[in-house]
Amino acid sequence: MEGIRTVELFAGVGGFRLGLEAASDKFHFVWADQWEPSMREQYAFECYQAHFGNSENHVCQDIAKAKSDVPDHDLLVGGFPCQDYSIMKKNSAGIEGAKGVLWWQIDDILKEKRPLFVVLENVDRIIRSPAHQRGRDFSMILRSFYEKGYAVEWRVINAADYGNAQRRRRTFIVAYHNKTRCFQDLADGVCTKGLKYMHRYLMEHAVLTKAFPVSSHSRTYTESWIDELAYIDMPDVAAKQKAYFYNAGVMMNGRIYSVDVCPCRERAIPLGKILEKGPVDPRFFIRKEDMPQWVYAKGAKHEKRKRRDGSVYWFNEGAVRFPEPLDGPSRTMLTSEAQVGRTSHVVADPMTGRLRTLTPIECERLNGFPDGWTNTGMPEKMRYFCMGNALVVPLVTRIGLALIEAAGQ
Ligand SMILES: C[S@@+](CC[C@H](N)C(=O)[O-])C[C@H]1O[C@@H](n2cnc3c(N)ncnc32)[C@H](O)[C@@H]1O
């Protein structure tokens, strides 16, 4: 392979591209797609173009329409939208839900193009979704890869465990096609040594283990099957499969091994270290009149609330730290960051000691983007939104380096 022709789906503001290009100039981005369904203005796409150029290979269209234009490539990457995987919504529709359906767009591209490697990112909950049939959605994803001749490994990574400033937990999925050397090596090992080899592979040799070394593992593990002997077809998987997946796993020839692994922890960057040190604009400071709202949002609650049907229930939640501690990594940043709410970060400004929200630059730093990455003409609220959607770039760089090795580049 002369260089790695890479296609980026659900590109957002280009976190995958930024991370992979930092790893090696062997990643050649040949096509990208980004389209925000709920908005007329396409700010993330504009940001992508501002950094990577206006090109007919940068497409701003629903992937359902654009997928027929995807060129041949060696590596497919993307952080596919995840809203429906929320286990916070009790009746989560999982992969069959409106946005979850996007998985099948990836599936169609795999069917048509069979890239040698695939790297996907999603929320940590994807391996447990949906709430009423744990592990079903992820089993369907694994089956889908299996049917196309891929081996798959996954890890749930907390960015702070590997030296970043945010405790952002995401599932990374790496798949390689049976034409690759790493597939064949894994297949040989599993064929001759079985489950023991799958375990050793996860502890030492997997692409994601090279990127994110592990120190130990849990005593318990799960083994399951996703092949035709276990399930006739995909609807059969959807109807019957229930599986418990741990934070690491591998699927080879329809056999799945999964175990909880412990990261070789690297010192996280404390939140205090990424804060802007100079004077920040007054608009970031919490106004006196807004303080009660913040105090309420962050505080403990034990109160009666009404359901839509008029019935009453007790709502309980504990207090969260307010302001944030600065001596450890931050909590996960969401798309609603900086709006008054429980999940937004409020910090004591290093210069004045007064309480304020994070600035867009600080949010970029939490994800490892260069300062001002999203300062490409979008409204400030969208800069927060884009960072809430984005991934932690240095994690992708590490995966890129491990992938280069696996691809023999
Ligand atoms: C989780 S974010 C990925 C962010 C990206 N990894 C980054 O670093 O910015 C998913 C992206 O998919 C886009 N998206 C959602 N539905 C889409 C569709 N039907 N077609 C194309 N893109 C879509 C969203 O606008 C969002 O930017």
CSV table of N, CA and C and ligand atoms in Angstrom, one decimal, residues 10-16 33-37 44 61-63 79-81 102 121 369 386 389-391, ligand 1:
chain,number,residue,atom,x,y,z
A,10,PHE,N,-19.0,11.6,8.9
A,10,PHE,CA,-19.5,12.3,10.1
A,10,PHE,C,-18.3,13.2,10.6
A,11,ALA,N,-17.7,13.9,9.7
A,11,ALA,CA,-16.4,14.5,10.0
A,11,ALA,C,-16.4,15.6,11.0
A,12,GLY,N,-17.6,16.2,11.3
A,12,GLY,CA,-17.6,17.3,12.3
A,12,GLY,C,-16.6,18.4,11.9
A,13,VAL,N,-15.8,18.8,12.9
A,13,VAL,CA,-14.8,19.8,12.6
A,13,VAL,C,-13.4,19.2,12.3
A,14,GLY,N,-13.4,17.9,12.0
A,14,GLY,CA,-12.2,17.2,11.5
A,14,GLY,C,-11.3,16.6,12.6
A,15,GLY,N,-11.8,16.2,13.7
A,15,GLY,CA,-11.0,15.6,14.7
A,15,GLY,C,-10.2,14.4,14.3
A,16,PHE,N,-10.8,13.5,13.5
A,16,PHE,CA,-10.1,12.3,13.1
A,16,PHE,C,-8.9,12.7,12.1
A,33,ASP,N,-17.2,13.6,4.5
A,33,ASP,CA,-18.6,14.0,4.5
A,33,ASP,C,-19.0,14.5,5.9
A,34,GLN,N,-19.7,15.7,5.9
A,34,GLN,CA,-20.2,16.2,7.2
A,34,GLN,C,-21.5,17.0,6.9
A,35,TRP,N,-22.6,16.7,7.6
A,35,TRP,CA,-23.8,17.4,7.3
A,35,TRP,C,-24.6,17.3,8.6
A,36,GLU,N,-25.0,18.5,9.1
A,36,GLU,CA,-25.8,18.6,10.3
A,36,GLU,C,-27.3,18.7,10.0
A,37,PRO,N,-28.0,17.6,10.3
A,37,PRO,CA,-29.4,17.5,9.8
A,37,PRO,C,-30.3,18.6,10.4
A,44,ALA,N,-20.1,23.3,11.1
A,44,ALA,CA,-19.0,22.4,11.3
A,44,ALA,C,-18.3,22.1,10.0
A,61,GLN,N,-23.5,16.8,2.8
A,61,GLN,CA,-24.8,16.2,2.3
A,61,GLN,C,-25.1,15.0,3.3
A,62,ASP,N,-26.3,14.8,3.4
A,62,ASP,CA,-26.7,13.6,4.2
A,62,ASP,C,-26.0,12.3,3.6
A,63,ILE,N,-25.4,11.6,4.5
A,63,ILE,CA,-24.6,10.5,4.1
A,63,ILE,C,-25.4,9.5,3.3
A,79,GLY,N,-16.8,9.2,13.6
A,79,GLY,CA,-17.5,9.2,14.9
A,79,GLY,C,-19.0,9.3,14.6
A,80,PHE,N,-19.6,8.2,14.5
A,80,PHE,CA,-21.0,8.3,14.1
A,80,PHE,C,-21.9,8.8,15.2
A,81,PRO,N,-23.0,9.5,14.8
A,81,PRO,CA,-23.8,10.2,15.8
A,81,PRO,C,-24.4,9.2,16.8
A,102,LEU,N,-28.0,5.5,11.2
A,102,LEU,CA,-26.8,5.9,10.5
A,102,LEU,C,-25.8,4.8,10.4
A,121,GLU,N,-15.7,5.7,16.3
A,121,GLU,CA,-15.8,6.2,17.6
A,121,GLU,C,-17.2,6.4,18.0
A,369,PHE,N,-7.6,20.1,20.6
A,369,PHE,CA,-7.5,20.8,19.3
A,369,PHE,C,-6.6,22.1,19.6
A,386,CYS,N,-19.9,22.2,18.8
A,386,CYS,CA,-18.9,21.4,18.0
A,386,CYS,C,-17.9,20.7,18.9
A,389,ASN,N,-19.4,17.7,20.5
A,389,ASN,CA,-19.5,16.5,19.5
A,389,ASN,C,-18.2,15.9,19.2
A,390,ALA,N,-17.1,16.6,19.4
A,390,ALA,CA,-15.8,16.2,18.8
A,390,ALA,C,-15.1,15.1,19.7
A,391,LEU,N,-14.1,14.6,19.2
A,391,LEU,CA,-13.3,13.6,19.9
A,391,LEU,C,-12.0,14.2,20.5
B,1,LIG,C1,-20.2,12.7,16.9
B,1,LIG,S1,-20.1,13.9,15.7
B,1,LIG,C2,-18.5,13.6,15.1
B,1,LIG,C3,-17.5,14.7,15.3
B,1,LIG,C4,-16.2,14.6,14.7
B,1,LIG,N1,-15.5,13.4,15.0
B,1,LIG,C5,-15.3,15.8,15.2
B,1,LIG,O1,-14.2,15.6,15.6
B,1,LIG,O2,-15.7,16.9,15.1
B,1,LIG,C6,-21.1,13.3,14.4
B,1,LIG,C7,-21.2,14.2,13.2
B,1,LIG,O3,-22.1,13.6,12.3
B,1,LIG,C8,-22.9,14.6,11.6
B,1,LIG,N2,-24.1,14.0,11.0
B,1,LIG,C9,-25.2,13.7,11.7
B,1,LIG,N3,-26.1,13.1,10.8
B,1,LIG,C10,-25.5,13.1,9.6
B,1,LIG,C11,-25.9,12.6,8.3
B,1,LIG,N4,-27.1,12.1,8.1
B,1,LIG,N5,-25.0,12.7,7.3
B,1,LIG,C12,-23.7,13.2,7.5
B,1,LIG,N6,-23.3,13.7,8.7
B,1,LIG,C13,-24.2,13.6,9.7
B,1,LIG,C14,-23.2,15.6,12.7
B,1,LIG,O4,-23.4,16.9,12.2
B,1,LIG,C15,-21.9,15.6,13.6
B,1,LIG,O5,-21.0,16.6,13.2
